[in-house]
């Protein structure tokens, strides 16, 4: 009976810790998710900024797995360079270790206060305050769980069975390593396992060398859940999480033979014995980050060989999981990824059209109809999925985001229709009849194609990051496109007055393509309107002039 009570107390404390971690992640995502994602997307121009971005994001989300999945999705969308993504995850690993170190500082007395303040904020009307309240409650529960873990492990530390088990692990470090890794995989959190090790080792019943080995195992196992979560993602996303696992595995393999020396170093240091687990966790991740940082291009090269690009990576797949409908944040995250797949497909369609026009080769157009069909299906699936999500229980911010996703999907479907039913027949007609634009006309249309392609890529970034500055820039480019279309049309009419043969033969094609590209851009720029409206920068259909 006593062993049952001890087990219930132990697993209950671990469950509370995991629940607290989830609360912090969900709360911070709700309160600052957009800013965190925007910060990650913008803060990867250098290695130092990338490490710092990963560190901050993980401290906020309390989950290096969450950071890894966000970064992988950004690489998939071309928002982060793959080599920098690996560096971001080095910072994320340090962030997890720093979190464990902070938790071990003995701040349990703050737990009631944090839970109280968080509970008050949860009653606020603001979605951001509610998210902040959930995060504070989560931190409070994490600190409380550490106190409960300490109490739950007291009888275990005195158990002869545990002593025998620890002795066995101490004589078989590889077994101890994989045992700890398996726990981290099962918990989907290296932090939870390190905190458990911290509690078990607090009484000094575990050899310091074994503590280090168990911590190494937790680090290794903590890199596995992101790999499992991206198994069905495109190759570029899978490379990021696989690279993180490879770096951790190499680091653990190198560190394992030196665990004994590390134990001697910790024993001689002035650091408190009861915190050796979190100290070893932090030192390991700092050292790995220091040495792996300059090697990130080699890691990228290795993962590229292990996971070669496949043509079918962007083929039929879906991020719309009906199991997530009970969790609005997860459902909206899946819908966001799905609609951005449609954006990628539209970009491919327009890119194929531009190539066909420039090279006078209709073979580049063969996939356009198939891609447009996929865009139609994704748009329909998103509308049905969001309708299943409903609006009951959604915060105002979640409701707004769901409507933005549907609106973006509809606009992308309109763009696909314009390309397939307008631009595609016009280019096909030009190629089949052997027509040629004048040199000036060709340059004007090619330039407008390039501006539109750049705008699609910018629209994808705007939609993912909700960045008001980029949104404003996108709308300003829309005005530039209007001006370019008008100028090109006027120049074309001037060439007609000059009776240039090429301009006369392609007059209707020239004007139709200009008109369709302008329409495409209008639909693309629409993604910026809700962001500017929310920021107070939109007045009817025009943006307010900057002061």
Coordinates of C-alpha atoms in Angstrom, one line a residue:
X1 CA 0.0 0.0 0.0
X2 CA 2.8 2.4 0.9
X3 CA 4.6 1.8 -2.4
X4 CA 1.3 2.6 -4.2
X5 CA 1.0 5.9 -2.4
X6 CA 4.7 6.7 -3.2
X7 CA 4.1 5.9 -6.9
X8 CA 1.0 8.0 -7.1
X9 CA 2.8 10.9 -5.4
X10 CA 5.8 10.6 -7.7
X11 CA 3.8 10.3 -11.0
X12 CA 1.4 13.0 -9.8
X13 CA 4.2 15.4 -9.3
X14 CA 5.7 14.6 -12.7
X15 CA 2.3 15.0 -14.3
X16 CA 1.9 18.4 -12.6
X17 CA 5.4 19.4 -13.9
X18 CA 4.4 18.4 -17.4
X19 CA 1.1 20.2 -17.1
X20 CA 2.8 23.3 -15.9
X21 CA 5.2 23.2 -18.8
X22 CA 2.2 22.9 -21.2
X23 CA 0.5 25.8 -19.5
X24 CA 3.5 28.0 -19.9
X25 CA 3.9 27.1 -23.5
X26 CA 0.2 27.6 -24.4
X27 CA 0.0 30.8 -22.3
X28 CA 3.1 32.4 -23.9
X29 CA 1.9 31.3 -27.4
X30 CA -1.4 32.9 -26.7
X31 CA 0.0 36.1 -25.3
X32 CA 3.2 36.6 -27.4
X33 CA 3.1 33.8 -30.0
X34 CA 3.0 36.2 -33.0
X35 CA 5.8 38.4 -31.6
X36 CA 7.9 35.3 -30.8
X37 CA 7.4 33.9 -34.3
X38 CA 8.2 37.3 -35.8
X39 CA 11.2 37.7 -33.6
X40 CA 12.5 34.3 -34.6
X41 CA 11.9 35.0 -38.3
X42 CA 13.8 38.4 -38.1
X43 CA 16.6 37.4 -35.7
X44 CA 18.5 34.9 -37.8
X45 CA 20.8 37.2 -39.8
X46 CA 23.9 36.2 -37.8
X47 CA 25.0 33.3 -35.7
X48 CA 25.0 35.3 -32.4
X49 CA 21.5 36.6 -33.0
X50 CA 20.2 33.2 -34.0
X51 CA 21.5 31.6 -30.7
X52 CA 20.0 34.4 -28.7
X53 CA 16.7 34.1 -30.6
X54 CA 16.5 30.4 -29.8
X55 CA 17.4 31.0 -26.2
X56 CA 14.8 33.6 -25.7
X57 CA 12.1 31.7 -27.5
X58 CA 12.7 28.6 -25.4
X59 CA 12.8 30.5 -22.1
X60 CA 9.4 31.9 -23.1
X61 CA 7.9 28.7 -24.4
X62 CA 9.6 26.4 -21.8
X63 CA 10.0 23.9 -24.6
X64 CA 12.9 23.4 -27.0
X65 CA 10.6 21.0 -28.9
X66 CA 8.2 23.8 -29.5
X67 CA 11.0 26.0 -30.7
X68 CA 12.4 23.3 -32.9
X69 CA 9.0 22.8 -34.6
X70 CA 8.5 26.5 -35.1
X71 CA 12.0 26.8 -36.7
X72 CA 11.4 23.7 -38.9
X73 CA 8.2 25.2 -40.2
X74 CA 10.0 28.5 -40.9
X75 CA 12.7 26.7 -42.8
X76 CA 10.0 25.0 -44.8
X77 CA 8.6 28.4 -45.7
X78 CA 12.0 29.8 -46.6
X79 CA 11.8 32.3 -43.7
X80 CA 15.0 31.1 -42.1
X81 CA 18.2 29.9 -43.7
X82 CA 18.7 26.2 -42.8
X83 CA 22.3 26.7 -41.5
X84 CA 21.0 29.5 -39.2
X85 CA 18.1 27.2 -38.1
X86 CA 20.6 24.7 -36.7
X87 CA 22.2 27.6 -34.7
X88 CA 18.8 28.7 -33.4
X89 CA 18.3 25.2 -32.0
X90 CA 21.7 25.4 -30.2
X91 CA 20.3 28.4 -28.4
X92 CA 17.1 26.6 -27.7
X93 CA 19.0 23.8 -26.0
X94 CA 20.9 26.3 -23.8
X95 CA 17.5 27.9 -23.0
X96 CA 16.1 24.6 -21.8
X97 CA 19.2 24.1 -19.6
X98 CA 18.9 27.6 -18.2
X99 CA 15.3 27.0 -17.4
X100 CA 16.2 23.9 -15.4
X101 CA 18.9 25.8 -13.6
X102 CA 16.5 28.6 -12.6
X103 CA 13.9 26.1 -11.4
X104 CA 16.5 24.6 -9.1
X105 CA 17.2 28.0 -7.4
X106 CA 14.7 27.2 -4.6
X107 CA 12.0 29.6 -5.6
X108 CA 9.2 27.3 -4.4
X109 CA 7.9 30.1 -2.1
X110 CA 6.9 32.1 -5.1
X111 CA 4.5 29.4 -6.3
X112 CA 1.3 30.5 -4.5
X113 CA 1.9 34.1 -5.5
X114 CA 2.4 33.3 -9.2
X115 CA -0.7 31.0 -9.2
X116 CA -2.8 33.8 -7.5
X117 CA -1.6 36.5 -9.9
X118 CA -2.1 34.2 -12.9
X119 CA -5.6 33.2 -11.8
X120 CA -6.5 36.9 -11.6
X121 CA -5.2 37.6 -15.1
X122 CA -7.1 34.6 -16.5
X123 CA -10.3 36.6 -15.7
X124 CA -9.2 39.5 -17.9
X125 CA -10.9 40.2 -21.2
X126 CA -7.6 40.7 -23.1
X127 CA -6.4 37.5 -24.8
X128 CA -2.8 38.6 -24.2
X129 CA -3.4 39.0 -20.4
X130 CA -5.2 35.7 -20.3
X131 CA -2.2 34.1 -22.0
X132 CA 0.1 35.8 -19.5
X133 CA -2.0 34.6 -16.7
X134 CA -1.9 31.0 -18.0
X135 CA 1.9 31.2 -18.3
X136 CA 2.2 32.5 -14.7
X137 CA 0.0 29.7 -13.4
X138 CA 2.2 27.3 -15.3
X139 CA 5.4 28.6 -13.8
X140 CA 3.8 28.4 -10.3
X141 CA 2.7 24.8 -10.9
X142 CA 6.2 23.9 -12.1
X143 CA 7.7 25.3 -8.9
X144 CA 5.1 23.5 -6.8
X145 CA 5.8 20.3 -8.7
X146 CA 9.5 20.5 -7.7
X147 CA 8.5 20.8 -4.1
X148 CA 6.1 17.8 -4.5
X149 CA 8.8 15.8 -6.3
X150 CA 11.2 16.4 -3.5
X151 CA 8.7 15.1 -1.0
X152 CA 7.7 12.2 -3.2
X153 CA 11.3 11.0 -3.8
X154 CA 12.2 11.1 -0.1
X155 CA 10.9 7.6 0.6
X156 CA 12.3 6.4 -2.8
X157 CA 15.8 7.6 -1.9
X158 CA 15.7 5.5 1.2
X159 CA 14.5 2.4 -0.7
X160 CA 16.8 -0.6 -0.9
X161 CA 15.3 -1.4 -4.3
X162 CA 16.3 2.0 -5.7
X163 CA 19.7 1.7 -4.2
X164 CA 20.2 -1.6 -6.0
X165 CA 18.8 -0.2 -9.3
X166 CA 21.2 2.8 -9.0
X167 CA 24.1 0.6 -8.3
X168 CA 23.2 -1.4 -11.5
X169 CA 23.0 1.8 -13.5
X170 CA 26.3 3.0 -12.0
X171 CA 28.0 -0.2 -13.3
X172 CA 26.5 0.1 -16.8
X173 CA 26.6 3.7 -17.9
X174 CA 25.4 3.0 -21.5
X175 CA 22.3 1.4 -20.0
X176 CA 21.8 4.4 -17.7
X177 CA 22.2 6.7 -20.8
X178 CA 19.5 5.0 -22.8
X179 CA 17.2 4.6 -19.8
X180 CA 17.3 8.3 -19.2
X181 CA 16.9 9.0 -23.0
X182 CA 13.8 6.7 -23.1
X183 CA 12.3 8.7 -20.2
X184 CA 12.9 12.0 -22.0
X185 CA 11.3 10.6 -25.2
X186 CA 8.3 9.3 -23.2
X187 CA 7.8 12.6 -21.4
X188 CA 8.6 14.6 -24.6
X189 CA 10.7 16.8 -22.3
X190 CA 14.4 16.7 -21.3
X191 CA 13.6 19.4 -18.7
X192 CA 11.2 17.1 -16.8
X193 CA 13.7 14.3 -16.7
X194 CA 16.5 16.6 -15.5
X195 CA 14.3 17.9 -12.8
X196 CA 13.5 14.3 -11.7
X197 CA 17.2 13.5 -11.7
X198 CA 17.7 16.6 -9.6
X199 CA 15.2 15.5 -7.0
X200 CA 16.5 11.9 -6.8
X201 CA 20.1 13.1 -6.5
X202 CA 19.3 15.8 -3.9
X203 CA 20.1 13.5 -1.0
X204 CA 23.5 12.5 -2.4
X205 CA 22.6 8.9 -2.9
X206 CA 23.5 8.9 -6.6
X207 CA 27.1 9.1 -7.7
X208 CA 27.9 12.4 -9.5
X209 CA 29.3 10.5 -12.5
X210 CA 26.0 8.7 -12.9
X211 CA 24.1 12.0 -12.5
X212 CA 26.1 13.4 -15.5
X213 CA 25.4 10.2 -17.5
X214 CA 21.6 10.4 -16.8
X215 CA 21.7 14.1 -17.8
X216 CA 23.4 13.2 -21.0
X217 CA 20.7 10.7 -21.7
X218 CA 18.0 13.3 -21.1
X219 CA 19.7 15.6 -23.6
X220 CA 19.8 12.8 -26.2
X221 CA 16.2 11.8 -25.6
X222 CA 15.0 15.4 -25.7
X223 CA 16.1 15.7 -29.3
X224 CA 14.0 12.8 -30.5
X225 CA 10.4 14.1 -30.1
X226 CA 10.9 16.9 -32.7
X227 CA 12.3 14.3 -35.2
X228 CA 9.2 12.2 -34.6
X229 CA 6.9 15.2 -34.9
X230 CA 8.3 16.2 -38.3
X231 CA 8.4 12.7 -39.8
X232 CA 5.7 13.6 -42.3
X233 CA 6.9 17.1 -43.0
X234 CA 8.8 18.2 -46.1
X235 CA 12.5 17.3 -46.3
X236 CA 13.8 20.7 -45.4
X237 CA 11.9 20.7 -42.1
X238 CA 13.0 17.2 -41.3
X239 CA 16.7 18.2 -41.9
X240 CA 16.5 20.8 -39.1
X241 CA 15.3 18.4 -36.4
X242 CA 17.6 15.6 -37.6
X243 CA 20.5 17.9 -37.5
X244 CA 19.7 18.8 -33.9
X245 CA 19.6 15.1 -33.0
X246 CA 22.9 14.5 -34.7
X247 CA 24.6 17.3 -32.9
X248 CA 23.2 16.1 -29.5
X249 CA 24.2 12.5 -30.3
X250 CA 27.8 13.5 -31.2
X251 CA 28.0 15.7 -28.1
X252 CA 26.8 12.9 -25.9
X253 CA 29.1 10.4 -27.5
X254 CA 32.1 12.6 -26.9
X255 CA 31.1 13.6 -23.4
X256 CA 30.2 10.1 -22.1
X257 CA 33.8 8.8 -21.7
X258 CA 34.7 12.0 -19.8
X259 CA 31.7 11.8 -17.4
X260 CA 34.0 10.7 -14.6
X261 CA 36.3 13.7 -15.1
X262 CA 33.3 15.9 -15.2
X263 CA 32.2 14.5 -11.9
X264 CA 35.6 15.2 -10.3
X265 CA 35.4 18.8 -11.6
X266 CA 32.0 19.3 -10.1
X267 CA 33.0 17.8 -6.8
X268 CA 36.0 20.2 -6.5
X269 CA 33.9 23.2 -7.5
X270 CA 32.1 25.4 -5.0
X271 CA 28.7 24.6 -6.6
X272 CA 26.1 23.0 -4.3
X273 CA 26.0 19.2 -4.6
X274 CA 22.2 19.0 -4.8
X275 CA 22.2 21.1 -8.0
X276 CA 24.9 19.1 -9.9
X277 CA 22.3 17.8 -12.3
X278 CA 21.2 21.2 -13.6
X279 CA 24.8 22.5 -13.5
X280 CA 26.0 19.6 -15.7
X281 CA 22.9 20.1 -18.0
X282 CA 23.8 23.8 -18.5
X283 CA 27.6 23.2 -19.0
X284 CA 27.0 20.4 -21.5
X285 CA 24.7 22.6 -23.7
X286 CA 26.9 25.6 -23.5
X287 CA 30.0 23.6 -24.6
X288 CA 28.0 21.9 -27.4
X289 CA 26.7 25.3 -28.6
X290 CA 30.2 26.7 -28.6
X291 CA 31.7 23.9 -30.7
X292 CA 28.8 23.1 -32.9
X293 CA 28.1 26.8 -33.9
X294 CA 30.9 27.0 -36.5
X295 CA 30.2 23.5 -37.7
X296 CA 26.5 24.2 -38.6
X297 CA 27.3 24.2 -42.4
X298 CA 28.8 20.7 -42.1
X299 CA 25.7 19.5 -40.2
X300 CA 23.5 20.9 -43.0
X301 CA 25.6 19.2 -45.6
X302 CA 25.3 15.9 -43.7
X303 CA 21.6 16.1 -43.3
X304 CA 21.2 17.1 -47.0
X305 CA 23.0 13.8 -47.9
X306 CA 21.0 11.8 -45.5
X307 CA 17.7 13.3 -46.5
X308 CA 18.0 14.2 -50.2
X309 CA 15.3 16.5 -51.7
X310 CA 12.4 14.6 -53.2
X311 CA 10.1 15.9 -55.9
X312 CA 7.1 14.7 -54.1
X313 CA 7.8 16.8 -51.0
X314 CA 5.2 19.3 -51.8
X315 CA 2.7 16.7 -53.1
X316 CA -0.6 15.9 -51.4
X317 CA -0.3 16.2 -47.6
X318 CA -2.3 18.0 -44.9
X319 CA -1.7 19.7 -41.7
X320 CA -5.5 19.8 -40.9
X321 CA -5.8 17.2 -38.0
X322 CA -9.3 16.7 -36.7
X323 CA -7.8 15.6 -33.4
X324 CA -6.7 19.2 -32.9
X325 CA -10.2 20.6 -33.2
X326 CA -10.6 20.4 -29.4
X327 CA -7.4 22.6 -29.1
X328 CA -8.0 25.8 -31.0
X329 CA -4.3 26.9 -30.8
X330 CA -3.1 23.6 -32.4
X331 CA -6.0 23.7 -34.9
X332 CA -5.2 27.2 -36.0
X333 CA -1.5 26.4 -36.2
X334 CA -2.3 23.5 -38.5
X335 CA -4.6 25.6 -40.7
X336 CA -1.9 28.3 -40.9
X337 CA 0.6 25.8 -42.2
X338 CA -1.9 24.4 -44.6
X339 CA -2.8 27.8 -46.1
X340 CA 0.9 28.6 -46.5
X341 CA 1.3 25.4 -48.5
X342 CA -1.4 26.9 -50.9
X343 CA 0.7 30.1 -51.0
X344 CA 3.8 28.1 -52.0
X345 CA 1.8 26.4 -54.7
X346 CA 0.5 29.7 -56.1
X347 CA 4.1 31.0 -56.2
X348 CA 5.1 27.9 -58.2
X349 CA 2.3 28.5 -60.6
X350 CA 3.3 32.1 -61.2
X351 CA 7.0 31.1 -61.5
X352 CA 6.2 28.5 -64.1
X353 CA 4.1 31.0 -66.0
X354 CA 7.0 33.6 -66.0
X355 CA 9.5 30.9 -67.1
X356 CA 7.2 29.9 -70.0
X357 CA 6.8 33.5 -71.1
X358 CA 10.5 34.3 -70.9
X359 CA 11.7 31.1 -72.6
X360 CA 8.8 30.8 -75.0
X361 CA 8.4 27.2 -73.9
X362 CA 4.9 25.8 -73.1
X363 CA 6.4 22.8 -71.3
X364 CA 6.8 24.9 -68.2
X365 CA 3.0 25.2 -68.0
X366 CA 2.2 21.5 -67.8
X367 CA 1.9 21.4 -64.0
X368 CA -0.1 24.7 -63.6
X369 CA -3.6 23.1 -63.8
X370 CA -2.6 20.3 -61.3
X371 CA -1.2 22.9 -58.9
X372 CA -4.4 25.0 -59.2
X373 CA -6.5 22.0 -58.4
X374 CA -4.5 21.5 -55.3
X375 CA -5.0 25.1 -54.3
X376 CA -8.8 24.7 -54.8
X377 CA -8.8 21.6 -52.6
X378 CA -6.8 23.2 -49.9
X379 CA -9.0 26.3 -49.9
X380 CA -12.1 24.1 -49.6
X381 CA -10.6 21.9 -46.9
X382 CA -9.6 24.9 -44.8
X383 CA -13.1 26.5 -44.9
X384 CA -14.6 23.2 -43.8
X385 CA -12.0 22.7 -41.1
X386 CA -12.4 26.2 -39.7
X387 CA -16.2 25.8 -39.7
X388 CA -15.8 22.6 -37.6
X389 CA -13.7 24.5 -35.2
X390 CA -16.7 26.8 -34.6
X391 CA -16.5 30.0 -32.5
X392 CA -17.7 28.9 -29.1
X393 CA -14.8 28.9 -26.7
X394 CA -12.5 30.9 -29.1
X395 CA -11.0 34.0 -27.8
X396 CA -11.4 37.2 -29.8
X397 CA -7.8 36.9 -31.1
X398 CA -8.4 33.2 -32.1
X399 CA -11.6 34.1 -33.9
X400 CA -9.9 36.9 -35.8
X401 CA -7.0 34.6 -36.8
X402 CA -9.4 31.9 -38.0
X403 CA -11.2 34.5 -40.3
X404 CA -7.8 35.8 -41.5
X405 CA -6.8 32.2 -42.5
X406 CA -10.0 31.7 -44.4
X407 CA -9.7 35.0 -46.2
X408 CA -6.1 34.4 -47.2
X409 CA -7.1 30.9 -48.5
X410 CA -9.9 32.5 -50.6
X411 CA -7.6 35.1 -52.0
X412 CA -5.0 32.5 -52.9
X413 CA -7.7 30.5 -54.7
X414 CA -8.7 33.6 -56.7
X415 CA -5.0 34.1 -57.6
X416 CA -4.8 30.5 -58.8
X417 CA -7.9 31.0 -60.9
X418 CA -6.4 34.2 -62.5
X419 CA -3.2 32.4 -63.3
X420 CA -4.9 29.3 -64.8
X421 CA -7.8 30.9 -66.6
X422 CA -6.2 34.2 -67.5
X423 CA -2.4 34.3 -67.6
X424 CA -2.0 30.7 -68.7
X425 CA -4.2 30.9 -71.9
X426 CA -2.6 34.3 -72.8
X427 CA 1.0 32.9 -72.6
X428 CA -0.1 29.7 -74.4
X429 CA -1.6 31.8 -77.2
X430 CA 1.6 33.8 -77.5
X431 CA 3.7 30.6 -77.8
X432 CA 1.4 28.7 -80.1
X433 CA 1.1 31.7 -82.6
X434 CA 4.9 32.4 -82.4
X435 CA 4.3 36.0 -81.3
X436 CA 7.0 38.1 -79.7
X437 CA 6.6 41.2 -77.5
X438 CA 8.7 44.2 -78.3
X439 CA 11.9 44.3 -76.3
X440 CA 10.6 47.1 -74.1
X441 CA 7.3 45.3 -73.7
X442 CA 9.0 42.1 -72.7
X443 CA 11.1 43.8 -70.1
X444 CA 8.1 45.6 -68.7
X445 CA 6.0 42.4 -68.3
X446 CA 9.0 40.4 -67.0
X447 CA 9.6 43.1 -64.4
X448 CA 6.0 43.0 -63.3
X449 CA 6.2 39.2 -63.0
X450 CA 9.3 39.5 -60.8
X451 CA 7.6 42.2 -58.5
X452 CA 4.5 40.0 -58.2
X453 CA 6.6 36.9 -57.3
X454 CA 8.5 38.9 -54.7
X455 CA 5.2 40.1 -53.3
X456 CA 3.9 36.6 -52.9
X457 CA 6.9 35.7 -50.9
X458 CA 6.5 38.8 -48.8
X459 CA 2.8 38.0 -48.3
X460 CA 3.7 34.6 -46.9
X461 CA 6.1 36.2 -44.5
X462 CA 3.5 38.8 -43.5
X463 CA 0.9 36.2 -42.9
X464 CA 3.2 34.0 -40.8
X465 CA 4.7 36.8 -38.7
X466 CA 1.8 39.4 -38.6
X467 CA 4.5 42.1 -38.9
X468 CA 2.8 45.5 -39.4
X469 CA 5.9 47.1 -40.9
X470 CA 6.1 44.4 -43.6
X471 CA 2.3 44.6 -44.1
X472 CA 2.6 48.3 -44.8
X473 CA 5.4 47.7 -47.2
X474 CA 3.3 45.1 -49.1
X475 CA 0.4 47.5 -49.5
X476 CA 2.8 50.2 -50.7
X477 CA 4.2 47.8 -53.3
X478 CA 0.6 47.4 -54.4
X479 CA 0.4 51.1 -55.2
X480 CA 3.7 50.7 -57.1
X481 CA 2.3 47.9 -59.2
X482 CA -0.7 50.0 -60.1
X483 CA 1.7 52.7 -61.2
X484 CA 3.9 50.3 -63.2
X485 CA 0.8 48.8 -64.9
X486 CA -0.5 52.2 -65.9
X487 CA 3.0 53.3 -67.2
X488 CA 3.4 50.1 -69.1
X489 CA 0.0 50.4 -70.7
X490 CA 0.7 54.0 -71.7
X491 CA 4.1 53.1 -73.2
X492 CA 2.5 50.2 -75.1
X493 CA -0.1 52.6 -76.6
X494 CA 2.8 54.9 -77.6
X495 CA 4.5 52.0 -79.4
X496 CA 1.2 51.3 -81.1
X497 CA 1.1 54.9 -82.3
X498 CA 4.6 54.4 -83.6
X499 CA 3.2 51.3 -85.5
X500 CA 5.8 48.9 -84.2
X501 CA 4.8 45.4 -85.7
X502 CA 5.5 43.4 -82.5
X503 CA 3.3 45.8 -80.4
X504 CA 0.5 45.6 -82.9
X505 CA 0.5 41.8 -83.0
X506 CA 0.6 41.4 -79.2
X507 CA -1.5 44.4 -78.1
X508 CA -4.4 42.5 -76.5
X509 CA -2.0 40.0 -74.9
X510 CA 0.2 42.7 -73.4
X511 CA -2.7 44.6 -71.9
X512 CA -4.4 41.4 -70.6
X513 CA -1.3 40.1 -68.9
X514 CA -0.7 43.5 -67.2
X515 CA -4.3 43.6 -66.0
X516 CA -4.1 40.0 -64.7
X517 CA -0.9 40.6 -62.8
X518 CA -2.4 43.7 -61.2
X519 CA -5.4 41.6 -60.1
X520 CA -3.0 39.0 -58.7
X521 CA -1.2 41.6 -56.7
X522 CA -4.4 43.0 -55.3
X523 CA -5.5 39.7 -53.9
X524 CA -2.0 39.1 -52.5
X525 CA -1.8 42.5 -50.8
X526 CA -5.2 41.8 -49.1
X527 CA -3.4 39.7 -46.5
X528 CA -1.9 42.9 -45.1
X529 CA -5.3 44.7 -44.5
X530 CA -6.4 43.0 -41.3
X531 CA -2.9 43.5 -39.8
X532 CA -2.8 47.2 -40.7
X533 CA -6.4 47.6 -39.5
X534 CA -5.6 46.1 -36.2
X535 CA -2.5 48.4 -35.9
X536 CA -4.6 51.5 -36.7
X537 CA -2.7 52.1 -40.0
X538 CA -5.6 51.4 -42.4
X539 CA -8.2 54.0 -43.2
X540 CA -10.8 52.5 -45.5
X541 CA -8.8 51.2 -48.4
X542 CA -5.7 53.5 -47.9
X543 CA -2.9 53.4 -45.4
X544 CA -2.3 56.4 -43.2
X545 CA 0.7 58.4 -44.0
X546 CA 3.6 58.0 -41.6
X547 CA 4.4 61.0 -39.4

